[in-house]
Coordinates of N, CA and C in Angstrom, one line a residue:
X12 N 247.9 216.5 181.2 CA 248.2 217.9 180.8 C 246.9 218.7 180.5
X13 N 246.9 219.8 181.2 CA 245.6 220.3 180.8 C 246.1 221.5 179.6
X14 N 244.6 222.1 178.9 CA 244.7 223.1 177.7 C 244.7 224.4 178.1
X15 N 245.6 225.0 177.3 CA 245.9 226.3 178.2 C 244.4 227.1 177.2
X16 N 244.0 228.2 178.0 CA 243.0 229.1 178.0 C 243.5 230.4 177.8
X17 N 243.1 230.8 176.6 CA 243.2 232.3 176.3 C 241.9 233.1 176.5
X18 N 241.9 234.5 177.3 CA 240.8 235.1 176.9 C 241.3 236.4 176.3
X19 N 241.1 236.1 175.0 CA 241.1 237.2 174.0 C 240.4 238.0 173.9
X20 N 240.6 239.7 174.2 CA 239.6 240.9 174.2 C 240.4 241.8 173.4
X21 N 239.6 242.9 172.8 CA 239.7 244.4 172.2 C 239.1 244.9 173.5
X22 N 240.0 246.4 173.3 CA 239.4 247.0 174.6 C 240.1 248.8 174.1
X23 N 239.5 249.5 174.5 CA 239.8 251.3 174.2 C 240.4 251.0 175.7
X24 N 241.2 252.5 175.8 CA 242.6 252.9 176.4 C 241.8 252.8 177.9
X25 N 240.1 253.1 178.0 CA 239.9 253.1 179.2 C 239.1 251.9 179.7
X26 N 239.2 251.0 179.0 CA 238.5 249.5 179.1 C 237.1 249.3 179.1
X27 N 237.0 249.7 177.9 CA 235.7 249.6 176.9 C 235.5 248.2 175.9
X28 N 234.6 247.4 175.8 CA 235.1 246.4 174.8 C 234.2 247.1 173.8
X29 N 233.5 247.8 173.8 CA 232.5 248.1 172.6 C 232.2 249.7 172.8
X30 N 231.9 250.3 171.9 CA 231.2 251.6 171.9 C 229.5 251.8 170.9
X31 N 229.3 252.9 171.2 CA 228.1 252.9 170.4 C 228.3 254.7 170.1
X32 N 229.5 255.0 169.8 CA 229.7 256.2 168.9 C 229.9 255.9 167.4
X33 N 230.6 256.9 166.6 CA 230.7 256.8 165.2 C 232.0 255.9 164.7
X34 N 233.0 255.4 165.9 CA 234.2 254.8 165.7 C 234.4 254.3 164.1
X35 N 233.0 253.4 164.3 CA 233.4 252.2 163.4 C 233.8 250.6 164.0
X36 N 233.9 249.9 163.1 CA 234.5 248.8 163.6 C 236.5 248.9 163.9
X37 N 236.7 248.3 165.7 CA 238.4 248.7 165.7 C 238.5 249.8 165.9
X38 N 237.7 250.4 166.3 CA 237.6 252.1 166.8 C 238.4 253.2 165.6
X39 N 238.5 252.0 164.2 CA 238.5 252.9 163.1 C 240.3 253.1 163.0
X40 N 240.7 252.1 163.6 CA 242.0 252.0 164.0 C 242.8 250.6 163.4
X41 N 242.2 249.9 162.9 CA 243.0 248.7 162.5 C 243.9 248.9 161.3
X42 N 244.7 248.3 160.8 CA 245.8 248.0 160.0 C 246.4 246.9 159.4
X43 N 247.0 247.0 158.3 CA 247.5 246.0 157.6 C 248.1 244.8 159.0
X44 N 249.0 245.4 159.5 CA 249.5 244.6 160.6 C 248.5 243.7 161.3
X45 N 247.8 244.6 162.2 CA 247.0 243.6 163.1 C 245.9 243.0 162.3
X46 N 245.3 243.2 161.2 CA 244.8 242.4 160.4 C 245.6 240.8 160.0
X47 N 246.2 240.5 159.7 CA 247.5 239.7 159.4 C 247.8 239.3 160.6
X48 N 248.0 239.8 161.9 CA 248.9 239.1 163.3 C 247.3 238.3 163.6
X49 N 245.9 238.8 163.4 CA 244.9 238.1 163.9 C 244.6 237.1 163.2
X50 N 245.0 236.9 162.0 CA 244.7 235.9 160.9 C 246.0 234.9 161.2
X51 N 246.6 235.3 161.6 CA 247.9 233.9 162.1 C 247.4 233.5 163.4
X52 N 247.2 234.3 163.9 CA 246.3 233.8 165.6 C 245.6 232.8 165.3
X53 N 244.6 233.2 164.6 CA 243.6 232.3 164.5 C 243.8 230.9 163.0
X54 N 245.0 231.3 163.0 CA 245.1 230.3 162.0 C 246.1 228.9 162.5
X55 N 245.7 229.4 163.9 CA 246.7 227.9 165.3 C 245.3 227.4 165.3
X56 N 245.9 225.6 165.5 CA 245.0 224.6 165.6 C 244.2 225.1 166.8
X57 N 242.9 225.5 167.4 CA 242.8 225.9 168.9 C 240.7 225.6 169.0
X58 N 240.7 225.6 170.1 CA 238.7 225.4 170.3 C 238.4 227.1 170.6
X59 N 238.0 227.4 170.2 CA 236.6 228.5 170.4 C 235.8 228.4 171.4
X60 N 235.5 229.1 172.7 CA 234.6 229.1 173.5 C 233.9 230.6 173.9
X61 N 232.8 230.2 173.8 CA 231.7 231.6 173.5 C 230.5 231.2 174.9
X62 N 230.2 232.6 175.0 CA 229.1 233.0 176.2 C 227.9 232.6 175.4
X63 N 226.7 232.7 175.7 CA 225.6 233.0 174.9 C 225.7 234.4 174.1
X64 N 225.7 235.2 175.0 CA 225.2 236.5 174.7 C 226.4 236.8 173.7
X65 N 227.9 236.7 173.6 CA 228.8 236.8 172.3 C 228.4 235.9 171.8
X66 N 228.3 234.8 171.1 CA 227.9 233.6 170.3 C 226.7 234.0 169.8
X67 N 225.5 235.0 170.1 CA 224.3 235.9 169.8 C 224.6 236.9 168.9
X68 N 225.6 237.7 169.5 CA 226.4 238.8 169.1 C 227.1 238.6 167.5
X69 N 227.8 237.6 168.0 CA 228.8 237.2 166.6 C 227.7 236.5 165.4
X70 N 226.9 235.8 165.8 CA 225.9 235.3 165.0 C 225.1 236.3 164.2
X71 N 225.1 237.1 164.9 CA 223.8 238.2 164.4 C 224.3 239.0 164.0
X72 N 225.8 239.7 163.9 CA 226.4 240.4 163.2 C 226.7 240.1 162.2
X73 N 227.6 238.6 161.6 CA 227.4 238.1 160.4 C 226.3 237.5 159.6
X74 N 225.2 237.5 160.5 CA 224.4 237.2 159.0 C 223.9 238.3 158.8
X75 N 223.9 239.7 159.1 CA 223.6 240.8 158.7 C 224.7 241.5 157.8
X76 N 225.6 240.9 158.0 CA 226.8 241.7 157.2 C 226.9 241.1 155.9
X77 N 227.5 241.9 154.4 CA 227.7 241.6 153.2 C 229.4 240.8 153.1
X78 N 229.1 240.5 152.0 CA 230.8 239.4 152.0 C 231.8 240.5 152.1
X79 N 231.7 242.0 151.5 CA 232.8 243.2 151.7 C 232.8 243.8 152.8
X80 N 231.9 243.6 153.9 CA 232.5 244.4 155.1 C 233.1 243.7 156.4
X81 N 233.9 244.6 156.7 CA 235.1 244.6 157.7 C 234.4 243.2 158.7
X82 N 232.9 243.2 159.0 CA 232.8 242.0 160.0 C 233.5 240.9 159.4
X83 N 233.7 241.0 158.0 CA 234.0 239.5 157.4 C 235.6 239.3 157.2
X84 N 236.3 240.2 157.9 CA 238.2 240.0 157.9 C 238.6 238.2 157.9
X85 N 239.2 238.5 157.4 CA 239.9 237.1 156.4 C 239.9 236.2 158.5
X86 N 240.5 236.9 159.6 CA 240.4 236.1 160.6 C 239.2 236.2 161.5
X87 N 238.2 236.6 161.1 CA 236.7 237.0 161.6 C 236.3 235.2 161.3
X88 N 236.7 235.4 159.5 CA 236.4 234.0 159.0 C 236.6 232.6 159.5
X89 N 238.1 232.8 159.8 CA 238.9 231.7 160.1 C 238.4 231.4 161.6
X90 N 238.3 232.7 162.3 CA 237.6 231.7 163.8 C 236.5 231.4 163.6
X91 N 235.5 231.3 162.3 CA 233.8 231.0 162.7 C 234.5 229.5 162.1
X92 N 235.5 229.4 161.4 CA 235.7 227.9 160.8 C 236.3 227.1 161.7
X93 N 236.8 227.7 162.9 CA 237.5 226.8 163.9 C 235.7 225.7 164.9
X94 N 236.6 224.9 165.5 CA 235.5 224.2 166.3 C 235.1 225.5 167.5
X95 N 233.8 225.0 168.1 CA 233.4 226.0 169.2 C 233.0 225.3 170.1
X96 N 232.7 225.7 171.3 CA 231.7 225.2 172.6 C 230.9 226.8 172.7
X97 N 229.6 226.7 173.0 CA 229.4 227.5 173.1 C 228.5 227.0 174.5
X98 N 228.8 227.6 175.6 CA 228.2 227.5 177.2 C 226.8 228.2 177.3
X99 N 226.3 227.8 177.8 CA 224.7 228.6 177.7 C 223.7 227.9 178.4
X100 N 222.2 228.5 179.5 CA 221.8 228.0 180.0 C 220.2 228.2 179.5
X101 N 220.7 229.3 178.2 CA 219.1 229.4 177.6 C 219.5 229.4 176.1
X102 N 220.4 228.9 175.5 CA 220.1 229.3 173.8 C 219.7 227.7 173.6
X103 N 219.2 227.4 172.5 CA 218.5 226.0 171.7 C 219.5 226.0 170.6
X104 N 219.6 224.3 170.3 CA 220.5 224.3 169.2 C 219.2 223.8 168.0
X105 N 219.6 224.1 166.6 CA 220.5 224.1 166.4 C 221.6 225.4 166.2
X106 N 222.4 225.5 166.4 CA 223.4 226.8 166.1 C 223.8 226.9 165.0
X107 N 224.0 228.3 164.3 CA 224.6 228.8 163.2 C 225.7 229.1 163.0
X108 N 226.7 228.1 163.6 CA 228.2 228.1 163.3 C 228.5 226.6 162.8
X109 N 229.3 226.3 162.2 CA 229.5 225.5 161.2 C 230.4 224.2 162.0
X110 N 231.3 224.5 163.0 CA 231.5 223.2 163.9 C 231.2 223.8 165.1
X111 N 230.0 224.2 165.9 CA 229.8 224.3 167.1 C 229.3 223.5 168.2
X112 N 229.5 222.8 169.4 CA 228.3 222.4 170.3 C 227.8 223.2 171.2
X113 N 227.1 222.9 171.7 CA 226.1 223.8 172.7 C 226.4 223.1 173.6
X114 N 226.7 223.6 174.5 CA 226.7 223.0 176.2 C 225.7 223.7 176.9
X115 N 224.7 222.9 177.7 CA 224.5 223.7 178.6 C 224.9 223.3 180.2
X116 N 225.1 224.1 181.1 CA 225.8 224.0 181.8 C 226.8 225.7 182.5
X117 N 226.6 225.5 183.7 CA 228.0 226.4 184.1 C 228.9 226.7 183.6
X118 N 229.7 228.0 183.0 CA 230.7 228.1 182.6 C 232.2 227.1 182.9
X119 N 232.1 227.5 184.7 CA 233.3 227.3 185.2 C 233.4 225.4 185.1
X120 N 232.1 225.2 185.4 CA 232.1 223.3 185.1 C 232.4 223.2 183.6
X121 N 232.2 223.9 182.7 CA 232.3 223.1 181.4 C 233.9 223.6 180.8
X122 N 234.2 225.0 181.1 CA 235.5 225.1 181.0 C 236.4 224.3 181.5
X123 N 236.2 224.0 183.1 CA 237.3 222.9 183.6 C 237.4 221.7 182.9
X124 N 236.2 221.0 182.9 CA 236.2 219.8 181.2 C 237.1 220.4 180.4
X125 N 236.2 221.3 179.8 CA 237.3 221.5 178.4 C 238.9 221.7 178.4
X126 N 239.4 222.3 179.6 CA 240.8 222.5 180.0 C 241.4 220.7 180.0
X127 N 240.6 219.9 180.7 CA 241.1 218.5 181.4 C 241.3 218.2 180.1
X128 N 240.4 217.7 178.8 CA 240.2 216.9 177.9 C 240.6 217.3 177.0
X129 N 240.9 218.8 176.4 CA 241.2 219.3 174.9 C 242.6 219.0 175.0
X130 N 242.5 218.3 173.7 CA 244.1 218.3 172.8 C 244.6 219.5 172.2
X131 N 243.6 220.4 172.2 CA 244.6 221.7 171.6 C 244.0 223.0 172.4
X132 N 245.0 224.2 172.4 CA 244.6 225.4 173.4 C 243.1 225.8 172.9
X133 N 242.6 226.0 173.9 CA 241.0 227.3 173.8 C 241.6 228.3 174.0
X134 N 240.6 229.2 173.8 CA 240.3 230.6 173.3 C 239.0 231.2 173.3
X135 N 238.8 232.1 174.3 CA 237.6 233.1 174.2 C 237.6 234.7 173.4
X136 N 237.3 235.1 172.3 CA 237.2 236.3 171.9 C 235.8 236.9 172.8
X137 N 236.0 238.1 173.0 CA 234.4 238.4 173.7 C 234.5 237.8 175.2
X138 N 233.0 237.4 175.3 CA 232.5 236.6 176.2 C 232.8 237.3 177.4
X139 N 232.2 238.5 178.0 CA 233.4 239.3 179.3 C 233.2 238.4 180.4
X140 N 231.6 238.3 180.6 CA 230.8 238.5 182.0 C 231.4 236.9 182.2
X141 N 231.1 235.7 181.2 CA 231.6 234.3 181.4 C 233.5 234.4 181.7
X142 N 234.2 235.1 181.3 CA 235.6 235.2 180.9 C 236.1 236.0 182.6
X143 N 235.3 236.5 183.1 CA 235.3 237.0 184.3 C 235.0 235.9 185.2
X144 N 233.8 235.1 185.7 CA 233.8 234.3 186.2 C 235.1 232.8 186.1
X145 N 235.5 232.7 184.6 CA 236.3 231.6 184.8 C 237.7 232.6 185.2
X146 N 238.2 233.3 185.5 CA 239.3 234.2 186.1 C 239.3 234.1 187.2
X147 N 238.0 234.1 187.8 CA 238.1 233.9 189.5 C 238.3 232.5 189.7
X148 N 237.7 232.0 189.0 CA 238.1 230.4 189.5 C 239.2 229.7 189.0
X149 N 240.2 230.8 188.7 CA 241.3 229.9 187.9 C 241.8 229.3 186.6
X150 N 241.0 229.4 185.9 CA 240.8 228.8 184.4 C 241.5 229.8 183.3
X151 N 241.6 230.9 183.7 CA 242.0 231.5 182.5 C 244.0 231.6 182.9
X152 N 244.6 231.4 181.6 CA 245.6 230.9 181.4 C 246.1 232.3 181.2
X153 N 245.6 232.8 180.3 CA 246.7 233.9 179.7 C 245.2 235.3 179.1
X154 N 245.6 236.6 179.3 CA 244.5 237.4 179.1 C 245.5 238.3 177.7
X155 N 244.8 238.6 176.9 CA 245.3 238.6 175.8 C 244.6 240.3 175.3
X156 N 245.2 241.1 175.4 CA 244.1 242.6 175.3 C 245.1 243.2 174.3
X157 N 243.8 243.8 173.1 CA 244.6 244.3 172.2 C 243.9 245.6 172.5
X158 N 245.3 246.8 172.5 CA 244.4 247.8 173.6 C 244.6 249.0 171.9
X159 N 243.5 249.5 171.8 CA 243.1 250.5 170.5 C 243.5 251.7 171.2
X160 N 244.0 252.4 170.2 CA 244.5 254.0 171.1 C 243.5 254.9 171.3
X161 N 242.3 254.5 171.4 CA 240.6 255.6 171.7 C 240.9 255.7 173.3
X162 N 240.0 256.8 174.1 CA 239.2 256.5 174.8 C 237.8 257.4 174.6
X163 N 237.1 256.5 175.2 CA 235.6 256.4 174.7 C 234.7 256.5 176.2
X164 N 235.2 257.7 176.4 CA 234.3 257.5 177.9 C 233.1 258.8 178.1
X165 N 232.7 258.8 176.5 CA 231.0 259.0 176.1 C 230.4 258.2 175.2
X166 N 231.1 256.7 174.6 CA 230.7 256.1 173.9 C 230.9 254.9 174.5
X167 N 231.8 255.0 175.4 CA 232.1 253.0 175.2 C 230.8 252.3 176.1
X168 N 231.1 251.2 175.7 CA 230.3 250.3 176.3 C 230.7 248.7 176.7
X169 N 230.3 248.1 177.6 CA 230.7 246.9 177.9 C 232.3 247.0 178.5
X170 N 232.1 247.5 179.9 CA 233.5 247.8 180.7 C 233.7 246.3 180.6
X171 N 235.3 246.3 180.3 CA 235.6 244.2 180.7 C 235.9 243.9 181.5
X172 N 236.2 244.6 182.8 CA 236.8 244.0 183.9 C 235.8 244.8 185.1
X173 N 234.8 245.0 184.6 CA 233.5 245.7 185.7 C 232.9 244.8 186.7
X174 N 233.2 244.6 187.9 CA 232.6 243.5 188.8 C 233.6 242.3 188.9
X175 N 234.8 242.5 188.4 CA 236.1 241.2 188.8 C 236.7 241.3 189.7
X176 N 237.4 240.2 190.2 CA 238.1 240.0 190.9 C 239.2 240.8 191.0
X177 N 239.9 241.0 191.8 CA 241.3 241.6 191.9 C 242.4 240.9 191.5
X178 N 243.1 241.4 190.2 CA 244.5 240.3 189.7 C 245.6 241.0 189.4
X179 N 246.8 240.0 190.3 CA 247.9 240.6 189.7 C 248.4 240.0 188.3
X180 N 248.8 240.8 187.7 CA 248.9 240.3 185.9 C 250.8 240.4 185.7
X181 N 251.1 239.2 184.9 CA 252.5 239.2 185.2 C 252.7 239.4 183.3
X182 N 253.3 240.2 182.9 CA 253.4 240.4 181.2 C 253.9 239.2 180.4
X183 N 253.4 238.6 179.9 CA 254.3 237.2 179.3 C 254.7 238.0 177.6
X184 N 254.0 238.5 176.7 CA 254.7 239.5 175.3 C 254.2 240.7 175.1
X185 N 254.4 241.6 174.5 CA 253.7 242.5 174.0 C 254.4 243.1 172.8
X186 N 253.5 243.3 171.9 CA 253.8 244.3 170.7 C 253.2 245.0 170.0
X187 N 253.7 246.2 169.0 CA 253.1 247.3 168.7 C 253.0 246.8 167.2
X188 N 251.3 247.5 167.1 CA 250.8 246.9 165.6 C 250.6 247.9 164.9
X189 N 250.9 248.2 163.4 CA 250.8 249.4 162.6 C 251.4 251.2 163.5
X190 N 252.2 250.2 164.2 CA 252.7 251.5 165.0 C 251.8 252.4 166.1
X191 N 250.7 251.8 166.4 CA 249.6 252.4 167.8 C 249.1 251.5 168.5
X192 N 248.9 250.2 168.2 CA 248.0 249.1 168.3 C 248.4 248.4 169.3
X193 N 248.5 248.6 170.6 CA 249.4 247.8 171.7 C 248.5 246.0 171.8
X194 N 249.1 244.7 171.7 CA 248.4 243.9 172.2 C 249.5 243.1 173.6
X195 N 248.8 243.2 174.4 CA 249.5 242.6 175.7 C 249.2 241.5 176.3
X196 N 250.1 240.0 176.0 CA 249.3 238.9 177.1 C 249.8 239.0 178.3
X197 N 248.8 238.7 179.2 CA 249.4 238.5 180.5 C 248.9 237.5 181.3
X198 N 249.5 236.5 182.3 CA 249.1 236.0 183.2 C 249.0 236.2 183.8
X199 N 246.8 235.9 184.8 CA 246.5 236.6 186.0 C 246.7 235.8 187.2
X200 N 247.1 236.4 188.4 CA 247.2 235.7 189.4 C 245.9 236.0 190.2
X201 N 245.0 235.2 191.0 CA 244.1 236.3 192.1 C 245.1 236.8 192.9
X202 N 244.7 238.2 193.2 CA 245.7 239.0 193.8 C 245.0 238.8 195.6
X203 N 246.0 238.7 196.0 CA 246.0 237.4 197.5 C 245.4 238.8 198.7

């Protein structure tokens, strides 16, 4: 039995994973609700798998941040406490996450390992450009977008689906968070 693969993203209405306006963190949009639905997410037994460049990202954001701000949400926490793989063909260990390994190697080779061999589901937050490549080859199980009611098409940044493959996406749940907050999983098919 292989481990099912989530790629978990935030994304604005026009598929932005990031901006570089005044948003804020959550495009200034989060809530009691989805603070709480992501702190249960991440509070399932599951592995963490990170690109270099988010595993860079997430590292360098928290050691810059104080114990009161929003980078440090009670489920921010809980995924740096979960185990990681982190895939990379230029970072050095040792790493500044608390159960992580470093792989180096191909995404799509060390995902397929980690799908064959893990006893419990993975999960990518981030990671677009790696999270894109394992989509074409099959690996991603379920795409998980918590879609923020912005659009940011003078701020955003990091389109997530920029240079992908063509997928047909079949809805597996969706629900509304603090009343604006759409999160939608879906399973992709390559579209034939």
């Amino acid at each position: 039995m292989t481990a099912t693969y989530t790629f978990d993203v935030f994304a604005s209405l026009d598929g932005f994973g990031a901006h570089n306006g005044d948003w804020g963190g959550y495009w200034g949009k989060q809530g009691p609700e989805l603070l709480d639905h992501r702190l249960a997410l991440y509070g399932e037994e599951q592995r963490m798998v990170f690109g270099a460049n988010t595993y860079r990202a997430f590292a360098r954001m928290l050691a810059s941040s104080t114990e009161g701000s929003e980078v440090r949400d009670l489920w921010v926490t809980r995924m740096r406490s979960l185990p990681a793989t982190v895939v990379s063909t230029t970072l050095e260990g040792p790493l500044d996450w608390p159960d992580a390994d470093l792989v180096n190697g191909n995404a799509v080779d060390v995902v397929a390992r980690l799908k064959a061999e893990s006893k419990v589901p993975l999960r990518s937050h981030g990671s677009l450009s790696m999270n894109r490549a394992l989509m074409a080859a099959g690996l991603v199980d379920r795409v998980q977008i918590t879609l923020f009611p912005v659009i940011t098409g003078q701020t955003g940044l990091d389109p997530i689906f920029h240079g992908a493959a063509d997928f047909d996406l079949d809805l597996i749940e969706s629900q509304t968070l603090d009343g604006h907050t759409q999160e939608l999983i879906y399973r992709p098919t390559l579209h034939a």
